[in-house]
Amino acid sequence: PRQALLSYLVAGMFCLSLSLGSMALLMVHVLTGGGWGWYLRPQLLAALRPLPWLAVLWLPLLLGMHLLYPWAGPGAMADAALRRQSWYLDDGFFIVRMLLCFGLWLWLAAALRRRLDRADDAGLSRFAELGLIVYLLTVTTAAVDWVMSLVPAWRSSVFGLIVATSQLLAAAALAVLYAALRHRRIDVPLHPPAEPARLLGDVGNLLLTLVLAWSYLAFMDYLTAWIGDLPAETVWYLPRLKTSWSALGVALAVFHLAVPFAVLLSRQAKHHAGWLLAVAALLLAMHYAYVFWLVVPSFRSGGFALAWSDPLAWLGIGGWWWVMFDARWRAVVQAASASTARALP
């Protein structure tokens, strides 16, 4: 049961990151503008659709929290360090924080959809500013609760920001990948209109910026832990660097940073839909590997290992998420196409 819940947590966090990252990107586009946001908007809006059901799917993790989290186990109070953390790592408080995070995310998603439907909403920019602040605070809280508290002795003040940046990157990669697979060309209604070559360049620059932001934050977190050499920081890195899990860390450095960076640095590649498709697919696959690397090695500290529940949880939750996403994407594109057709003379 413990390994099954662990696999369930990885798959749930992967799917949740796509929905939350899409919501944050929509709010970023409200503040910055640009053709990239209109090109990716159908995919970003569609990714919000599974969010209410993800809240329901989180219930098994609450029921089995005593199996996953050391501070929730029956012998937790026998540990002096856990007793000192009990004011925060408490079953009831944990559930309240989870309900608060999901409640705020659902409110943000619903309010954002309504405001985006009203093109003349004067308060949309202020809402996006507030929404991004709420997003960062809630994602930080969720990252601490659901991942960091798996190893109660671990400390990292930047971990929430790393998780938020990885969500933005994964959502952008999914939106670019889906647009390229479905459209094969830029035929989504854009407002204002944009040149295809320039639009592809903007999308490529967005991916490049997010790749650099995530890699910088992740590397600086590792560097400060290495320099400080404190047990509260190294306790999380040791099983990931001193066992065969280090191979996954090297793969992340190569395929989540070096290869995408090298490709997106090329102006020619950024203006080529095929290259963007390949980079987006690679980034999305490596995001799942990154979520896996965040959670699993702490429970399989002997080295790299897979359980039968790992692919099943990913196929079950991920497949369900994709079905809802695809159905909503078709509805959004059809509505946008019909609106554009009515506007034509």
XYZ file of C-alpha atoms in Angstrom:
345
model
C 0.000 0.000 0.000
C 2.793 2.421 0.771
C 4.441 1.983 -2.631
C 1.077 2.264 -4.379
C 0.336 5.538 -2.592
C 3.816 6.778 -3.476
C 3.171 6.099 -7.168
C -0.252 7.702 -6.822
C 1.319 10.851 -5.342
C 3.823 11.139 -8.223
C 1.144 10.740 -10.902
C -1.209 13.136 -9.124
C 1.469 15.798 -8.720
C 2.434 15.468 -12.384
C -1.137 16.022 -13.596
C -1.814 18.746 -11.051
C 1.303 20.624 -12.160
C -0.039 20.783 -15.733
C -3.328 22.334 -14.594
C -1.782 24.774 -12.122
C 1.017 25.770 -14.483
C -1.526 26.463 -17.233
C -3.538 28.680 -14.896
C -0.402 30.639 -13.962
C 0.621 31.060 -17.618
C -2.806 32.476 -18.456
C -2.366 35.078 -15.729
C 1.172 35.848 -16.904
C -0.154 36.481 -20.411
C -2.789 38.870 -19.038
C 0.046 40.980 -17.611
C 2.544 40.694 -20.471
C 0.480 40.217 -23.624
C 2.014 38.722 -26.767
C 0.958 36.379 -29.539
C 2.303 33.328 -27.699
C -0.533 33.556 -25.183
C -3.232 33.565 -27.852
C -1.587 30.652 -29.624
C -1.389 28.599 -26.422
C -4.666 29.760 -24.871
C -6.891 26.848 -26.094
C -4.505 24.332 -24.512
C -4.069 26.357 -21.322
C -7.821 26.776 -20.865
C -8.426 23.096 -21.549
C -5.891 22.127 -18.870
C -8.051 23.826 -16.226
C -10.941 21.417 -16.841
C -9.586 18.429 -14.822
C -8.714 20.568 -11.783
C -11.952 19.984 -9.786
C -11.630 16.233 -10.270
C -8.003 16.279 -9.162
C -9.256 17.624 -5.839
C -11.451 14.529 -5.527
C -8.596 12.242 -6.542
C -6.510 13.610 -3.676
C -8.756 11.937 -1.083
C -6.930 8.557 -1.145
C -3.740 10.369 -0.153
C -5.523 11.756 2.891
C -6.822 8.330 3.846
C -3.342 6.813 3.555
C -1.281 9.724 4.823
C -0.116 7.727 7.848
C 1.590 5.303 5.451
C 3.500 7.987 3.531
C 4.383 10.700 6.003
C 6.623 9.847 8.983
C 5.076 12.583 11.135
C 1.595 11.050 10.654
C 2.601 7.518 11.669
C 1.633 5.922 14.968
C 5.113 6.270 16.514
C 5.796 9.835 15.372
C 5.595 11.407 18.818
C 8.396 9.162 20.061
C 10.816 11.209 17.926
C 11.910 14.437 19.647
C 12.523 16.226 16.315
C 9.017 15.381 15.088
C 7.514 16.574 18.361
C 9.109 19.976 17.807
C 7.479 20.138 14.366
C 4.091 18.919 15.534
C 2.605 22.439 15.615
C 2.729 22.412 11.805
C 2.958 18.735 10.905
C -0.392 17.852 12.396
C -3.018 15.660 10.724
C -5.870 18.127 11.125
C -3.834 21.175 10.143
C -2.468 19.283 7.131
C -6.012 18.545 5.896
C -7.092 22.154 6.454
C -4.143 23.436 4.416
C -4.869 20.998 1.608
C -8.540 22.006 1.456
C -7.558 25.672 1.513
C -5.092 25.241 -1.362
C -7.564 23.353 -3.549
C -10.318 25.822 -2.675
C -8.175 28.780 -3.736
C -7.066 27.024 -6.931
C -10.639 26.198 -7.915
C -11.732 29.762 -7.184
C -8.846 31.196 -9.214
C -9.532 28.897 -12.173
C -13.278 29.631 -12.246
C -12.828 33.396 -11.809
C -10.084 33.509 -14.438
C -12.233 31.717 -17.024
C -15.137 34.099 -16.421
C -12.946 37.192 -16.670
C -11.190 35.979 -19.823
C -14.592 35.517 -21.476
C -15.245 39.211 -20.849
C -12.741 40.981 -23.072
C -13.603 44.392 -21.584
C -12.914 43.426 -17.962
C -11.082 46.464 -16.579
C -9.973 44.650 -13.421
C -8.418 41.658 -15.196
C -4.831 42.865 -14.734
C -5.305 43.454 -11.000
C -6.914 40.035 -10.690
C -3.935 38.424 -12.470
C -1.492 40.195 -10.147
C -3.335 38.968 -7.065
C -3.826 35.529 -8.606
C -0.110 35.001 -9.232
C 0.668 35.911 -5.610
C -1.967 33.451 -4.375
C -0.658 30.830 -6.795
C 2.925 31.128 -5.540
C 1.908 31.017 -1.865
C -0.391 28.013 -2.271
C 2.030 26.068 -4.454
C 4.773 26.681 -1.893
C 2.490 25.435 0.871
C 1.532 22.339 -1.136
C 5.162 21.606 -2.048
C 6.222 21.781 1.598
C 3.287 19.643 2.751
C 3.220 16.980 0.049
C 6.909 16.629 -0.831
C 9.200 18.250 1.729
C 7.391 16.741 4.715
C 8.100 13.268 3.322
C 11.540 13.943 4.819
C 10.697 16.045 7.901
C 14.347 16.894 8.616
C 14.799 18.516 5.182
C 14.932 22.322 4.833
C 14.888 24.409 1.643
C 13.581 27.970 1.490
C 13.450 28.051 -2.332
C 11.788 24.690 -2.950
C 8.312 26.146 -3.498
C 9.626 28.505 -6.165
C 11.429 25.636 -7.909
C 8.202 23.606 -8.015
C 6.205 26.596 -9.317
C 8.737 27.235 -12.094
C 8.728 23.572 -13.100
C 4.919 23.716 -13.338
C 5.073 26.712 -15.676
C 7.642 24.934 -17.835
C 5.624 21.711 -17.999
C 2.390 23.543 -18.860
C 4.122 25.521 -21.621
C 5.668 22.338 -23.017
C 2.292 20.574 -23.084
C 0.598 23.533 -24.780
C 3.293 23.791 -27.459
C 3.349 20.035 -28.025
C -0.415 19.765 -28.357
C -0.635 22.761 -30.662
C 2.027 21.313 -32.947
C 0.511 17.818 -32.978
C -3.056 18.961 -33.593
C -2.579 21.913 -35.887
C 0.604 21.193 -37.825
C 0.482 24.864 -38.643
C -0.589 28.051 -36.866
C -4.294 28.118 -37.667
C -5.728 28.870 -34.220
C -7.619 32.196 -34.241
C -5.251 34.843 -32.894
C -6.067 38.242 -31.503
C -4.228 40.293 -32.495
C -2.967 38.493 -35.645
C 0.686 37.458 -35.647
C 3.214 36.324 -38.228
C 3.825 32.551 -37.963
C 7.629 32.853 -37.884
C 7.603 35.512 -35.179
C 5.018 33.593 -33.170
C 7.100 30.424 -33.190
C 10.095 32.468 -32.072
C 8.101 33.903 -29.154
C 7.006 30.409 -28.105
C 10.593 29.170 -28.320
C 11.807 32.096 -26.225
C 9.164 31.324 -23.609
C 10.391 27.729 -23.318
C 14.016 28.887 -23.189
C 13.288 31.405 -20.417
C 11.480 28.826 -18.292
C 14.210 26.213 -18.825
C 16.838 28.688 -17.622
C 14.718 29.837 -14.660
C 14.073 26.291 -13.430
C 17.669 25.153 -13.896
C 19.088 28.233 -12.148
C 16.865 27.796 -9.095
C 17.468 24.043 -8.885
C 21.238 24.440 -9.238
C 21.447 27.243 -6.671
C 19.475 25.125 -4.189
C 21.960 22.286 -4.686
C 24.951 24.644 -4.523
C 23.890 26.229 -1.232
C 23.241 22.784 0.252
C 26.688 21.624 -0.888
C 28.419 24.716 0.512
C 26.520 24.644 3.812
C 26.916 20.859 4.244
C 24.212 20.853 6.916
C 22.246 17.698 7.798
C 18.929 19.522 7.328
C 19.803 20.100 3.661
C 21.975 17.125 2.727
C 19.533 14.545 4.117
C 17.433 14.938 0.957
C 20.346 14.934 -1.502
C 22.261 11.941 -0.118
C 20.022 9.144 -1.467
C 19.807 10.971 -4.807
C 23.562 11.488 -5.251
C 25.216 8.583 -3.413
C 23.214 5.766 -5.020
C 22.226 4.773 -8.549
C 19.529 7.475 -8.392
C 22.342 9.841 -9.410
C 21.935 8.562 -12.983
C 18.459 10.077 -13.057
C 19.900 13.348 -11.769
C 22.446 13.339 -14.605
C 19.674 12.606 -17.103
C 17.721 15.594 -15.801
C 20.756 17.844 -16.172
C 21.306 16.672 -19.743
C 17.783 16.333 -21.116
C 15.924 18.867 -18.974
C 18.570 21.580 -19.344
C 21.508 21.028 -21.693
C 19.734 19.618 -24.752
C 16.685 21.958 -24.682
C 18.978 24.929 -24.013
C 21.252 24.055 -26.948
C 18.313 23.632 -29.340
C 16.354 26.691 -28.215
C 19.469 28.827 -28.366
C 19.386 28.386 -32.130
C 17.287 31.007 -33.909
C 16.633 28.597 -36.756
C 15.368 25.869 -34.423
C 13.053 28.265 -32.572
C 11.383 29.199 -35.862
C 10.877 25.581 -36.914
C 7.691 23.852 -35.699
C 9.293 20.394 -35.838
C 12.139 21.347 -33.506
C 9.739 22.998 -31.056
C 7.580 19.879 -31.057
C 10.577 17.674 -30.260
C 11.827 19.966 -27.480
C 8.351 20.257 -25.945
C 7.923 16.458 -25.929
C 11.341 16.033 -24.293
C 10.588 18.658 -21.630
C 7.236 17.081 -20.796
C 8.762 13.614 -20.415
C 11.577 14.960 -18.261
C 9.106 16.830 -16.073
C 7.570 13.507 -15.086
C 11.096 12.206 -14.384
C 11.715 15.301 -12.253
C 8.559 14.791 -10.181
C 9.568 11.138 -9.780
C 13.044 12.238 -8.644
C 11.565 14.659 -6.103
C 9.433 12.048 -4.369
C 10.536 8.452 -4.832
C 14.275 8.184 -3.901
C 13.530 9.059 -0.270
C 11.539 5.790 -0.030
C 13.822 3.654 -2.211
C 17.131 4.797 -0.813
C 18.989 1.661 -1.881
C 19.153 2.804 -5.478
C 17.078 3.190 -8.602
C 14.027 0.931 -8.550
C 10.591 0.850 -10.137
C 7.432 -0.653 -8.651
C 4.545 -2.178 -10.571
C 2.336 0.664 -9.381
C 4.491 3.388 -10.993
C 3.331 2.941 -14.617
C -0.199 1.948 -13.595
C -0.735 5.118 -11.559
C 0.649 7.251 -14.366
C -1.510 5.548 -16.998
C -4.625 5.688 -14.833
C -4.494 9.273 -13.581
C -2.612 10.619 -16.612
C -4.937 8.899 -19.092
C -8.002 10.199 -17.298
C -6.517 13.717 -17.214
C -5.762 13.604 -20.949
C -9.301 12.478 -21.857
C -10.808 15.436 -19.990
C -8.197 17.802 -21.377
C -8.725 16.669 -24.977
C -12.514 16.946 -24.761
C -12.279 20.438 -23.327
C -9.665 21.475 -25.894
C -11.967 20.501 -28.757
C -14.790 22.541 -27.250
C -12.560 25.602 -26.758
C -11.202 25.467 -30.317
C -14.675 25.005 -31.813
C -16.015 27.945 -29.804
C -13.077 30.132 -30.870
C -13.488 29.146 -34.524
C -17.242 29.866 -34.438
C -16.625 33.260 -32.822
C -14.075 34.148 -35.481
C -16.405 33.064 -38.284
C -19.191 35.285 -36.936
C -16.821 38.254 -36.795
C -15.811 37.912 -40.451
C -17.684 40.190 -42.910
